PDB file of C-alpha atoms in Angstrom:
ATOM      1  CA  MET A   1      -3.072   5.670 -28.251  1.00 71.00           C
ATOM      2  CA  THR A   2      -4.376   8.933 -26.795  1.00 79.00           C
ATOM      3  CA  ALA A   3      -5.877   9.307 -23.336  1.00 84.00           C
ATOM      4  CA  THR A   4      -9.626   9.556 -22.804  1.00 85.00           C
ATOM      5  CA  PRO A   5     -10.705  13.135 -22.030  1.00 91.00           C
ATOM      6  CA  SER A   6     -12.426  13.756 -18.683  1.00 96.00           C
ATOM      7  CA  ARG A   7     -15.730  15.622 -18.487  1.00 97.00           C
ATOM      8  CA  THR A   8     -15.199  16.410 -14.770  1.00 97.00           C
ATOM      9  CA  GLY A   9     -11.735  17.952 -15.137  1.00 97.00           C
ATOM     10  CA  ALA A  10      -9.549  15.060 -14.014  1.00 98.00           C
ATOM     11  CA  ARG A  11      -6.038  15.066 -15.453  1.00 97.00           C
ATOM     12  CA  VAL A  12      -5.648  12.034 -17.724  1.00 98.00           C
ATOM     13  CA  GLU A  13      -2.371  10.917 -19.360  1.00 97.00           C
ATOM     14  CA  ARG A  14      -0.869   7.770 -20.854  1.00 97.00           C
ATOM     15  CA  LEU A  15       2.224   7.111 -18.746  1.00 97.00           C
ATOM     16  CA  PRO A  16       4.681   4.309 -17.963  1.00 98.00           C
ATOM     17  CA  LEU A  17       3.597   2.766 -14.665  1.00 98.00           C
ATOM     18  CA  ALA A  18       7.180   1.923 -13.719  1.00 97.00           C
ATOM     19  CA  ARG A  19       7.613   5.485 -12.437  1.00 96.00           C
ATOM     20  CA  PHE A  20       4.905   4.902  -9.808  1.00 97.00           C
ATOM     21  CA  THR A  21       6.257   1.640  -8.327  1.00 97.00           C
ATOM     22  CA  THR A  22       8.996   0.880  -5.830  1.00 96.00           C
ATOM     23  CA  LEU A  23      10.254  -1.945  -8.089  1.00 97.00           C
ATOM     24  CA  GLY A  24      10.522   0.329 -11.119  1.00 97.00           C
ATOM     25  CA  VAL A  25       8.981  -1.969 -13.740  1.00 97.00           C
ATOM     26  CA  GLY A  26       5.707  -1.799 -15.656  1.00 97.00           C
ATOM     27  CA  GLY A  27       4.415  -0.677 -19.038  1.00 97.00           C
ATOM     28  CA  GLU A  28       2.012   2.083 -20.017  1.00 97.00           C
ATOM     29  CA  ALA A  29      -1.585   2.707 -19.013  1.00 97.00           C
ATOM     30  CA  GLU A  30      -4.103   5.536 -18.992  1.00 98.00           C
ATOM     31  CA  VAL A  31      -3.596   7.264 -15.630  1.00 98.00           C
ATOM     32  CA  TRP A  32      -6.371   9.331 -14.018  1.00 98.00           C
ATOM     33  CA  PHE A  33      -5.300  11.853 -11.375  1.00 98.00           C
ATOM     34  CA  VAL A  34      -8.506  12.468  -9.405  1.00 98.00           C
ATOM     35  CA  GLU A  35      -8.975  15.232  -6.842  1.00 98.00           C
ATOM     36  CA  THR A  36     -12.710  14.978  -6.082  1.00 96.00           C
ATOM     37  CA  HIS A  37     -15.329  12.304  -5.535  1.00 95.00           C
ATOM     38  CA  GLU A  38     -16.993  13.434  -8.752  1.00 96.00           C
ATOM     39  CA  GLN A  39     -13.811  12.825 -10.744  1.00 97.00           C
ATOM     40  CA  LEU A  40     -13.326   9.496  -8.997  1.00 97.00           C
ATOM     41  CA  GLN A  41     -16.839   8.321  -9.858  1.00 95.00           C
ATOM     42  CA  GLU A  42     -16.222   9.220 -13.496  1.00 96.00           C
ATOM     43  CA  ALA A  43     -12.925   7.329 -13.530  1.00 96.00           C
ATOM     44  CA  MET A  44     -14.712   4.275 -12.110  1.00 95.00           C
ATOM     45  CA  GLU A  45     -17.227   4.169 -14.983  1.00 94.00           C
ATOM     46  CA  GLN A  46     -14.816   1.979 -16.966  1.00 94.00           C
ATOM     47  CA  PRO A  47     -12.668  -0.963 -15.753  1.00 94.00           C
ATOM     48  CA  TYR A  48     -10.007   0.457 -13.448  1.00 94.00           C
ATOM     49  CA  ARG A  49      -7.220  -0.206 -10.994  1.00 94.00           C
ATOM     50  CA  ILE A  50      -6.154   1.974  -8.074  1.00 94.00           C
ATOM     51  CA  LEU A  51      -2.431   2.698  -7.679  1.00 95.00           C
ATOM     52  CA  GLY A  52      -1.043   4.169  -4.485  1.00 93.00           C
ATOM     53  CA  GLY A  53       2.580   4.037  -3.375  1.00 93.00           C
ATOM     54  CA  GLY A  54       3.346   1.186  -5.768  1.00 94.00           C
ATOM     55  CA  SER A  55       4.920  -1.197  -3.251  1.00 91.00           C
ATOM     56  CA  ASN A  56       4.019  -4.910  -3.079  1.00 89.00           C
ATOM     57  CA  LEU A  57       3.240  -4.657  -6.787  1.00 94.00           C
ATOM     58  CA  VAL A  58       4.657  -6.143  -9.993  1.00 97.00           C
ATOM     59  CA  ILE A  59       3.185  -4.658 -13.183  1.00 97.00           C
ATOM     60  CA  ALA A  60       3.540  -6.452 -16.501  1.00 96.00           C
ATOM     61  CA  ASP A  61       5.947  -5.063 -19.092  1.00 97.00           C
ATOM     62  CA  GLU A  62       3.037  -4.458 -21.481  1.00 96.00           C
ATOM     63  CA  GLY A  63       1.167  -2.427 -18.851  1.00 97.00           C
ATOM     64  CA  VAL A  64      -2.540  -2.921 -18.192  1.00 96.00           C
ATOM     65  CA  PRO A  65      -5.592  -2.186 -20.349  1.00 95.00           C
ATOM     66  CA  GLU A  66      -7.652  -0.685 -17.515  1.00 95.00           C
ATOM     67  CA  ARG A  67      -7.627   2.899 -16.317  1.00 96.00           C
ATOM     68  CA  VAL A  68      -5.229   3.446 -13.431  1.00 97.00           C
ATOM     69  CA  ILE A  69      -6.472   5.816 -10.727  1.00 97.00           C
ATOM     70  CA  ARG A  70      -4.213   8.003  -8.568  1.00 97.00           C
ATOM     71  CA  LEU A  71      -5.660  10.016  -5.671  1.00 98.00           C
ATOM     72  CA  SER A  72      -4.382  13.604  -5.665  1.00 97.00           C
ATOM     73  CA  GLY A  73      -5.314  17.130  -4.562  1.00 97.00           C
ATOM     74  CA  PRO A  74      -7.703  17.137  -1.561  1.00 97.00           C
ATOM     75  CA  LEU A  75      -7.729  13.339  -1.576  1.00 98.00           C
ATOM     76  CA  ALA A  76      -4.005  13.457  -0.807  1.00 98.00           C
ATOM     77  CA  GLU A  77      -4.218  15.961   2.076  1.00 98.00           C
ATOM     78  CA  ARG A  78      -4.310  15.381   5.833  1.00 97.00           C
ATOM     79  CA  ASP A  79      -6.024  17.023   8.800  1.00 98.00           C
ATOM     80  CA  LEU A  80      -4.537  15.772  12.056  1.00 98.00           C
ATOM     81  CA  THR A  81      -6.449  18.223  14.252  1.00 97.00           C
ATOM     82  CA  PRO A  82      -8.113  16.312  17.117  1.00 96.00           C
ATOM     83  CA  ASP A  83     -11.892  16.105  16.788  1.00 97.00           C
ATOM     84  CA  PRO A  84     -13.175  17.303  20.211  1.00 95.00           C
ATOM     85  CA  HIS A  85     -16.445  15.405  19.830  1.00 96.00           C
ATOM     86  CA  LEU A  86     -14.725  12.047  19.279  1.00 95.00           C
ATOM     87  CA  SER A  87     -11.517  12.408  21.291  1.00 96.00           C
ATOM     88  CA  GLU A  88     -11.320  11.393  24.943  1.00 94.00           C
ATOM     89  CA  ASP A  89      -8.060  11.377  26.894  1.00 92.00           C
ATOM     90  CA  PRO A  90      -5.749   9.634  26.195  1.00 94.00           C
ATOM     91  CA  TRP A  91      -7.361   8.886  22.807  1.00 97.00           C
ATOM     92  CA  VAL A  92      -7.299  11.311  19.897  1.00 97.00           C
ATOM     93  CA  VAL A  93      -9.498  10.975  16.827  1.00 98.00           C
ATOM     94  CA  THR A  94      -8.149  13.095  13.985  1.00 98.00           C
ATOM     95  CA  GLY A  95      -9.797  14.837  11.092  1.00 98.00           C
ATOM     96  CA  TRP A  96      -9.785  13.183   7.680  1.00 98.00           C
ATOM     97  CA  VAL A  97      -6.554  11.864   6.139  1.00 98.00           C
ATOM     98  CA  GLY A  98      -6.660  11.384   2.370  1.00 98.00           C
ATOM     99  CA  GLY A  99      -5.990   7.990   0.834  1.00 98.00           C
ATOM    100  CA  GLY A 100      -3.326   9.563  -1.382  1.00 98.00           C
ATOM    101  CA  VAL A 101      -1.209  10.763   1.572  1.00 98.00           C
ATOM    102  CA  PRO A 102       2.252   9.113   1.650  1.00 97.00           C
ATOM    103  CA  LEU A 103       2.453   6.941   4.758  1.00 97.00           C
ATOM    104  CA  PRO A 104       6.127   7.645   5.682  1.00 95.00           C
ATOM    105  CA  GLY A 105       5.530  11.403   5.913  1.00 97.00           C
ATOM    106  CA  LEU A 106       2.356  10.858   7.931  1.00 98.00           C
ATOM    107  CA  ILE A 107       4.167   8.663  10.453  1.00 97.00           C
ATOM    108  CA  ARG A 108       6.871  11.307  10.907  1.00 97.00           C
ATOM    109  CA  GLN A 109       4.266  14.013  11.502  1.00 98.00           C
ATOM    110  CA  LEU A 110       2.374  11.873  14.021  1.00 98.00           C
ATOM    111  CA  GLN A 111       5.610  11.396  15.936  1.00 98.00           C
ATOM    112  CA  LYS A 112       6.177  15.143  16.167  1.00 98.00           C
ATOM    113  CA  LEU A 113       2.603  15.604  17.406  1.00 98.00           C
ATOM    114  CA  GLY A 114       3.020  12.914  20.057  1.00 97.00           C
ATOM    115  CA  LEU A 115       0.383  10.591  18.616  1.00 98.00           C
ATOM    116  CA  SER A 116       1.071   6.879  19.062  1.00 98.00           C
ATOM    117  CA  GLY A 117      -0.436   3.803  17.441  1.00 97.00           C
ATOM    118  CA  LEU A 118       0.978   3.556  13.935  1.00 97.00           C
ATOM    119  CA  GLU A 119       4.719   3.650  14.577  1.00 95.00           C
ATOM    120  CA  GLY A 120       4.897  -0.082  13.789  1.00 93.00           C
ATOM    121  CA  THR A 121       4.288   0.801  10.136  1.00 94.00           C
ATOM    122  CA  VAL A 122       7.406   2.971   9.935  1.00 93.00           C
ATOM    123  CA  GLY A 123       9.314   2.605   6.683  1.00 89.00           C
ATOM    124  CA  ILE A 124       6.481   1.119   4.622  1.00 90.00           C
ATOM    125  CA  PRO A 125       6.584   2.923   1.235  1.00 90.00           C
ATOM    126  CA  ALA A 126       2.834   3.159   0.699  1.00 93.00           C
ATOM    127  CA  GLN A 127       0.014   5.655   0.494  1.00 97.00           C
ATOM    128  CA  VAL A 128      -2.593   5.603   3.239  1.00 98.00           C
ATOM    129  CA  GLY A 129      -5.409   4.189   1.095  1.00 97.00           C
ATOM    130  CA  GLY A 130      -3.375   1.254  -0.175  1.00 94.00           C
ATOM    131  CA  ALA A 131      -1.842   0.592   3.233  1.00 95.00           C
ATOM    132  CA  VAL A 132      -5.320   0.429   4.772  1.00 97.00           C
ATOM    133  CA  TRP A 133      -6.697  -1.698   1.917  1.00 95.00           C
ATOM    134  CA  MET A 134      -4.081  -4.402   2.535  1.00 91.00           C
ATOM    135  CA  ASN A 135      -3.697  -3.699   6.280  1.00 94.00           C
ATOM    136  CA  ALA A 136       0.014  -3.124   5.768  1.00 91.00           C
ATOM    137  CA  GLY A 137       2.298  -3.550   8.741  1.00 89.00           C
ATOM    138  CA  THR A 138       5.300  -5.181  10.351  1.00 86.00           C
ATOM    139  CA  ARG A 139       5.703  -7.509  13.301  1.00 84.00           C
ATOM    140  CA  TYR A 140       5.385  -4.405  15.492  1.00 91.00           C
ATOM    141  CA  GLY A 141       2.053  -3.097  14.261  1.00 94.00           C
ATOM    142  CA  GLU A 142      -0.396  -2.675  11.383  1.00 96.00           C
ATOM    143  CA  MET A 143      -2.696  -0.026   9.939  1.00 97.00           C
ATOM    144  CA  PHE A 144      -5.828  -1.240  11.696  1.00 98.00           C
ATOM    145  CA  ASP A 145      -4.136  -0.481  15.028  1.00 97.00           C
ATOM    146  CA  GLY A 146      -4.899   3.194  14.452  1.00 98.00           C
ATOM    147  CA  LEU A 147      -8.148   3.440  12.474  1.00 98.00           C
ATOM    148  CA  HIS A 148     -11.388   5.009  13.650  1.00 98.00           C
ATOM    149  CA  THR A 149     -13.416   5.479  10.458  1.00 98.00           C
ATOM    150  CA  LEU A 150     -12.879   4.598   6.801  1.00 98.00           C
ATOM    151  CA  GLU A 151     -14.466   6.308   3.810  1.00 98.00           C
ATOM    152  CA  ILE A 152     -14.849   3.844   0.946  1.00 97.00           C
ATOM    153  CA  VAL A 153     -15.958   4.633  -2.598  1.00 96.00           C
ATOM    154  CA  THR A 154     -17.545   1.932  -4.752  1.00 89.00           C
ATOM    155  CA  PRO A 155     -19.049   2.105  -8.249  1.00 81.00           C
ATOM    156  CA  GLU A 156     -22.404   2.490  -6.469  1.00 85.00           C
ATOM    157  CA  GLY A 157     -21.432   5.373  -4.177  1.00 91.00           C
ATOM    158  CA  THR A 158     -19.631   6.424  -0.992  1.00 95.00           C
ATOM    159  CA  ARG A 159     -19.998   4.950   2.488  1.00 95.00           C
ATOM    160  CA  GLN A 160     -18.309   5.209   5.850  1.00 97.00           C
ATOM    161  CA  VAL A 161     -17.450   2.164   7.950  1.00 97.00           C
ATOM    162  CA  THR A 162     -15.526   1.347  11.112  1.00 97.00           C
ATOM    163  CA  PRO A 163     -13.021  -1.481  11.587  1.00 97.00           C
ATOM    164  CA  ASP A 164     -15.739  -3.412  13.422  1.00 97.00           C
ATOM    165  CA  ASP A 165     -17.750  -3.473  10.187  1.00 97.00           C
ATOM    166  CA  LEU A 166     -14.959  -5.297   8.330  1.00 97.00           C
ATOM    167  CA  ASN A 167     -13.628  -8.826   8.500  1.00 96.00           C
ATOM    168  CA  TRP A 168     -10.017  -7.683   8.650  1.00 96.00           C
ATOM    169  CA  GLY A 169      -6.927  -9.672   9.598  1.00 93.00           C
ATOM    170  CA  TYR A 170      -3.267 -10.245   8.758  1.00 85.00           C
ATOM    171  CA  ARG A 171      -2.421  -8.229   5.606  1.00 85.00           C
ATOM    172  CA  ASP A 172      -6.129  -8.101   4.768  1.00 91.00           C
ATOM    173  CA  SER A 173      -8.724  -5.376   5.374  1.00 96.00           C
ATOM    174  CA  GLY A 174     -11.695  -7.359   4.141  1.00 95.00           C
ATOM    175  CA  ILE A 175     -12.430  -4.543   1.654  1.00 96.00           C
ATOM    176  CA  PRO A 176     -13.371  -5.844  -1.836  1.00 91.00           C
ATOM    177  CA  ARG A 177     -11.008  -5.242  -4.729  1.00 83.00           C
ATOM    178  CA  ASN A 178     -13.187  -2.711  -6.559  1.00 82.00           C
ATOM    179  CA  HIS A 179     -13.611  -0.506  -3.463  1.00 93.00           C
ATOM    180  CA  ILE A 180     -11.299   2.482  -2.967  1.00 96.00           C
ATOM    181  CA  VAL A 181     -10.259   3.848   0.449  1.00 98.00           C
ATOM    182  CA  THR A 182     -10.433   7.604  -0.140  1.00 98.00           C
ATOM    183  CA  ARG A 183     -10.102   8.936   3.423  1.00 98.00           C
ATOM    184  CA  VAL A 184      -9.691   7.725   7.005  1.00 98.00           C
ATOM    185  CA  ARG A 185      -9.943   9.113  10.501  1.00 98.00           C
ATOM    186  CA  LEU A 186      -7.211   7.928  12.845  1.00 98.00           C
ATOM    187  CA  LYS A 187      -7.649   6.903  16.494  1.00 98.00           C
ATOM    188  CA  LEU A 188      -4.354   7.278  18.337  1.00 98.00           C
ATOM    189  CA  ARG A 189      -3.020   7.624  21.885  1.00 98.00           C
ATOM    190  CA  ARG A 190      -1.345  10.710  23.282  1.00 97.00           C
ATOM    191  CA  ALA A 191       2.314  10.104  24.147  1.00 97.00           C
ATOM    192  CA  ALA A 192       5.533  12.036  24.460  1.00 97.00           C
ATOM    193  CA  PRO A 193       7.144  12.582  21.031  1.00 97.00           C
ATOM    194  CA  GLU A 194      10.335  11.010  22.382  1.00 97.00           C
ATOM    195  CA  GLU A 195       8.415   7.862  23.344  1.00 97.00           C
ATOM    196  CA  VAL A 196       6.883   7.593  19.880  1.00 97.00           C
ATOM    197  CA  LEU A 197      10.300   8.110  18.261  1.00 96.00           C
ATOM    198  CA  ALA A 198      11.816   5.368  20.416  1.00 95.00           C
ATOM    199  CA  LYS A 199       9.104   2.941  19.245  1.00 93.00           C
ATOM    200  CA  MET A 200       9.731   3.945  15.630  1.00 94.00           C
ATOM    201  CA  ASP A 201      13.474   3.400  16.011  1.00 92.00           C
ATOM    202  CA  PHE A 202      12.894  -0.003  17.591  1.00 90.00           C
ATOM    203  CA  ALA A 203      10.594  -1.101  14.755  1.00 86.00           C
ATOM    204  CA  ASP A 204      12.978   0.329  12.175  1.00 85.00           C
ATOM    205  CA  GLN A 205      15.894  -1.732  13.525  1.00 81.00           C
ATOM    206  CA  ALA A 206      14.199  -4.857  12.176  1.00 68.00           C
ATOM    207  CA  ARG A 207      14.513  -3.400   8.666  1.00 68.00           C
ATOM    208  CA  LYS A 208      18.264  -2.806   8.797  1.00 70.00           C
ATOM    209  CA  GLY A 209      19.032  -6.090   7.046  1.00 68.00           C
ATOM    210  CA  GLN A 210      16.687  -5.373   4.161  1.00 80.00           C
ATOM    211  CA  PRO A 211      18.041  -4.354   0.740  1.00 86.00           C
ATOM    212  CA  LYS A 212      18.190  -0.670  -0.181  1.00 79.00           C
ATOM    213  CA  MET A 213      17.726  -1.111  -3.943  1.00 88.00           C
ATOM    214  CA  LYS A 214      14.432  -0.913  -5.836  1.00 94.00           C
ATOM    215  CA  THR A 215      12.130  -3.626  -4.507  1.00 95.00           C
ATOM    216  CA  PRO A 216       8.407  -4.244  -4.008  1.00 93.00           C
ATOM    217  CA  GLY A 217       9.051  -5.547  -0.484  1.00 90.00           C
ATOM    218  CA  CYS A 218       8.703  -9.111   0.798  1.00 91.00           C
ATOM    219  CA  ALA A 219       7.829 -11.543  -1.984  1.00 96.00           C
ATOM    220  CA  PHE A 220       6.027 -14.213   0.053  1.00 96.00           C
ATOM    221  CA  LYS A 221       3.992 -14.366   3.249  1.00 90.00           C
ATOM    222  CA  ASN A 222       5.489 -16.444   6.040  1.00 90.00           C
ATOM    223  CA  PRO A 223       3.826 -19.890   5.830  1.00 92.00           C
ATOM    224  CA  GLY A 224       2.579 -21.110   9.208  1.00 87.00           C
ATOM    225  CA  GLY A 225       4.822 -18.736  11.126  1.00 82.00           C
ATOM    226  CA  VAL A 226       7.974 -20.004   9.390  1.00 92.00           C
ATOM    227  CA  SER A 227      10.191 -17.362   7.792  1.00 94.00           C
ATOM    228  CA  ALA A 228       9.749 -17.345   4.017  1.00 96.00           C
ATOM    229  CA  GLY A 229      13.198 -15.802   3.674  1.00 96.00           C
ATOM    230  CA  LYS A 230      14.741 -18.665   5.655  1.00 96.00           C
ATOM    231  CA  LEU A 231      13.030 -21.248   3.428  1.00 98.00           C
ATOM    232  CA  ILE A 232      14.254 -19.511   0.263  1.00 98.00           C
ATOM    233  CA  ASP A 233      17.764 -19.248   1.685  1.00 97.00           C
ATOM    234  CA  GLU A 234      17.778 -22.949   2.666  1.00 97.00           C
ATOM    235  CA  ALA A 235      16.805 -23.795  -0.921  1.00 98.00           C
ATOM    236  CA  GLY A 236      20.073 -22.185  -2.005  1.00 97.00           C
ATOM    237  CA  LEU A 237      18.403 -19.358  -3.915  1.00 98.00           C
ATOM    238  CA  LYS A 238      19.819 -16.286  -2.195  1.00 97.00           C
ATOM    239  CA  GLY A 239      21.710 -14.276  -4.815  1.00 97.00           C
ATOM    240  CA  SER A 240      20.008 -15.992  -7.777  1.00 98.00           C
ATOM    241  CA  ARG A 241      19.586 -13.701 -10.766  1.00 98.00           C
ATOM    242  CA  VAL A 242      17.445 -13.566 -13.901  1.00 98.00           C
ATOM    243  CA  GLY A 243      18.259 -10.660 -16.195  1.00 98.00           C
ATOM    244  CA  ASN A 244      18.557  -7.630 -13.930  1.00 98.00           C
ATOM    245  CA  ALA A 245      16.323  -9.008 -11.175  1.00 98.00           C
ATOM    246  CA  LEU A 246      18.058 -10.517  -8.146  1.00 98.00           C
ATOM    247  CA  ILE A 247      17.044 -12.434  -5.023  1.00 98.00           C
ATOM    248  CA  ALA A 248      18.696 -10.103  -2.554  1.00 97.00           C
ATOM    249  CA  PRO A 249      21.835 -11.368  -0.789  1.00 95.00           C
ATOM    250  CA  GLU A 250      20.796  -9.379   2.304  1.00 93.00           C
ATOM    251  CA  HIS A 251      17.384 -11.056   2.659  1.00 95.00           C
ATOM    252  CA  ALA A 252      16.157 -13.907   0.465  1.00 97.00           C
ATOM    253  CA  ASN A 253      12.490 -12.870   0.615  1.00 97.00           C
ATOM    254  CA  PHE A 254      13.255  -9.697  -1.359  1.00 97.00           C
ATOM    255  CA  ILE A 255      13.620  -9.395  -5.119  1.00 98.00           C
ATOM    256  CA  VAL A 256      15.467  -6.268  -6.243  1.00 97.00           C
ATOM    257  CA  ASN A 257      15.866  -4.394  -9.508  1.00 98.00           C
ATOM    258  CA  LEU A 258      19.552  -3.956 -10.308  1.00 97.00           C
ATOM    259  CA  GLY A 259      18.626  -1.445 -13.010  1.00 96.00           C
ATOM    260  CA  GLY A 260      16.649  -2.173 -16.140  1.00 96.00           C
ATOM    261  CA  ALA A 261      14.940  -5.304 -14.807  1.00 98.00           C
ATOM    262  CA  THR A 262      11.684  -6.384 -16.431  1.00 97.00           C
ATOM    263  CA  ALA A 263       8.538  -7.871 -14.969  1.00 97.00           C
ATOM    264  CA  ALA A 264       9.393 -11.045 -16.887  1.00 96.00           C
ATOM    265  CA  ASP A 265      12.679 -11.260 -14.955  1.00 97.00           C
ATOM    266  CA  VAL A 266      10.813 -10.979 -11.655  1.00 97.00           C
ATOM    267  CA  HIS A 267       8.204 -13.565 -12.640  1.00 96.00           C
ATOM    268  CA  ALA A 268      11.000 -15.976 -13.556  1.00 97.00           C
ATOM    269  CA  LEU A 269      12.526 -15.629 -10.083  1.00 97.00           C
ATOM    270  CA  LEU A 270       9.143 -16.107  -8.406  1.00 97.00           C
ATOM    271  CA  GLY A 271       8.663 -19.281 -10.437  1.00 96.00           C
ATOM    272  CA  LEU A 272      12.122 -20.509  -9.464  1.00 98.00           C
ATOM    273  CA  ILE A 273      11.325 -19.987  -5.775  1.00 98.00           C
ATOM    274  CA  ARG A 274       8.021 -21.839  -6.034  1.00 96.00           C
ATOM    275  CA  ASP A 275       9.722 -24.733  -7.841  1.00 97.00           C
ATOM    276  CA  ARG A 276      12.570 -25.086  -5.344  1.00 97.00           C
ATOM    277  CA  VAL A 277      10.953 -24.345  -1.953  1.00 97.00           C
ATOM    278  CA  PRO A 278       9.131 -27.483  -0.727  1.00 94.00           C
ATOM    279  CA  VAL A 279       6.582 -25.588   1.387  1.00 94.00           C
ATOM    280  CA  PRO A 280       3.665 -23.875  -0.427  1.00 94.00           C
ATOM    281  CA  MET A 281       3.888 -20.125   0.095  1.00 96.00           C
ATOM    282  CA  GLU A 282       1.350 -17.406  -0.640  1.00 93.00           C
ATOM    283  CA  LEU A 283       2.593 -14.507  -2.732  1.00 93.00           C
ATOM    284  CA  GLU A 284       2.793 -11.155  -0.941  1.00 89.00           C
ATOM    285  CA  TYR A 285       3.016  -9.186  -4.184  1.00 91.00           C
ATOM    286  CA  GLU A 286      -0.006  -8.152  -6.203  1.00 90.00           C
ATOM    287  CA  LEU A 287       0.471  -8.996  -9.866  1.00 95.00           C
ATOM    288  CA  TRP A 288      -0.922  -6.809 -12.653  1.00 96.00           C
ATOM    289  CA  PRO A 289      -2.697  -7.860 -14.820  1.00 91.00           C
ATOM    290  CA  ALA A 290      -4.978  -9.748 -12.474  1.00 61.00           C
ATOM    291  CA  PRO A 291      -8.764 -10.120 -12.391  1.00 37.00           C
ATOM    292  CA  VAL A 292     -10.503  -6.791 -11.886  1.00 41.00           C
ATOM    293  CA  ASP A 293     -14.068  -6.688 -10.599  1.00 40.00           C
ATOM    294  CA  ALA A 294     -15.181  -3.362 -11.909  1.00 38.00           C
TER     295      ALA A 294
END
């Protein structure tokens, strides 16, 4: 099957989605690399999905039938220059940061600039747009800690909102599924770079026991404040394996790809966990295919 040509100049290719995910599984789809709002609006004319850093995601082995959108070019650039009209000591409001910007590199640059507020998200392998959409974070902080303005594109057009306009919460921005976060302005505090680095190191220490192999991240949300990993471990499932997918010995709430794992392997382990853990747990991963409102 050939890719659909773009009338606005977007690059369009049929590609295996596994290359864009931290788990490393997923079949083919038509991928649109969009650099402008015009290209993005064209890509959204047909059913679509948006793919950022590819963490917290398990894509089916047969891929997905919808277009898959990747933000690139200007939509993956960042301007961290303080806006003098919006900044007021000790607060700094930056220029626009593209939704396609990798979050780890952004956090490192903010540290060097002495801008504090997002260091709790250190180590999250996401792009800014996806991290904002799901309000990614750790126990030490989340994306909405440092947001001033969000630019959101819908099939109907582009709008700007503030966090106060959204019903956001734990791992949830309140942004509908078919809305794409294309850019954000950050609101951060001035601090010594050494102070920001110390906070990053402290938050990063909590990740030392996590597996280093290919993984989407935590599989389940903690139910009622109880550790999902502890519940899975108590069910005797740590180290369980299906095909080349493994419940990590280091941390039972992580499923890792030993090399050549399939989405079917991962789904089998998720089913095993749900069958054996007596407490209902909400999945942290997003599963593709899933309903798409486009």
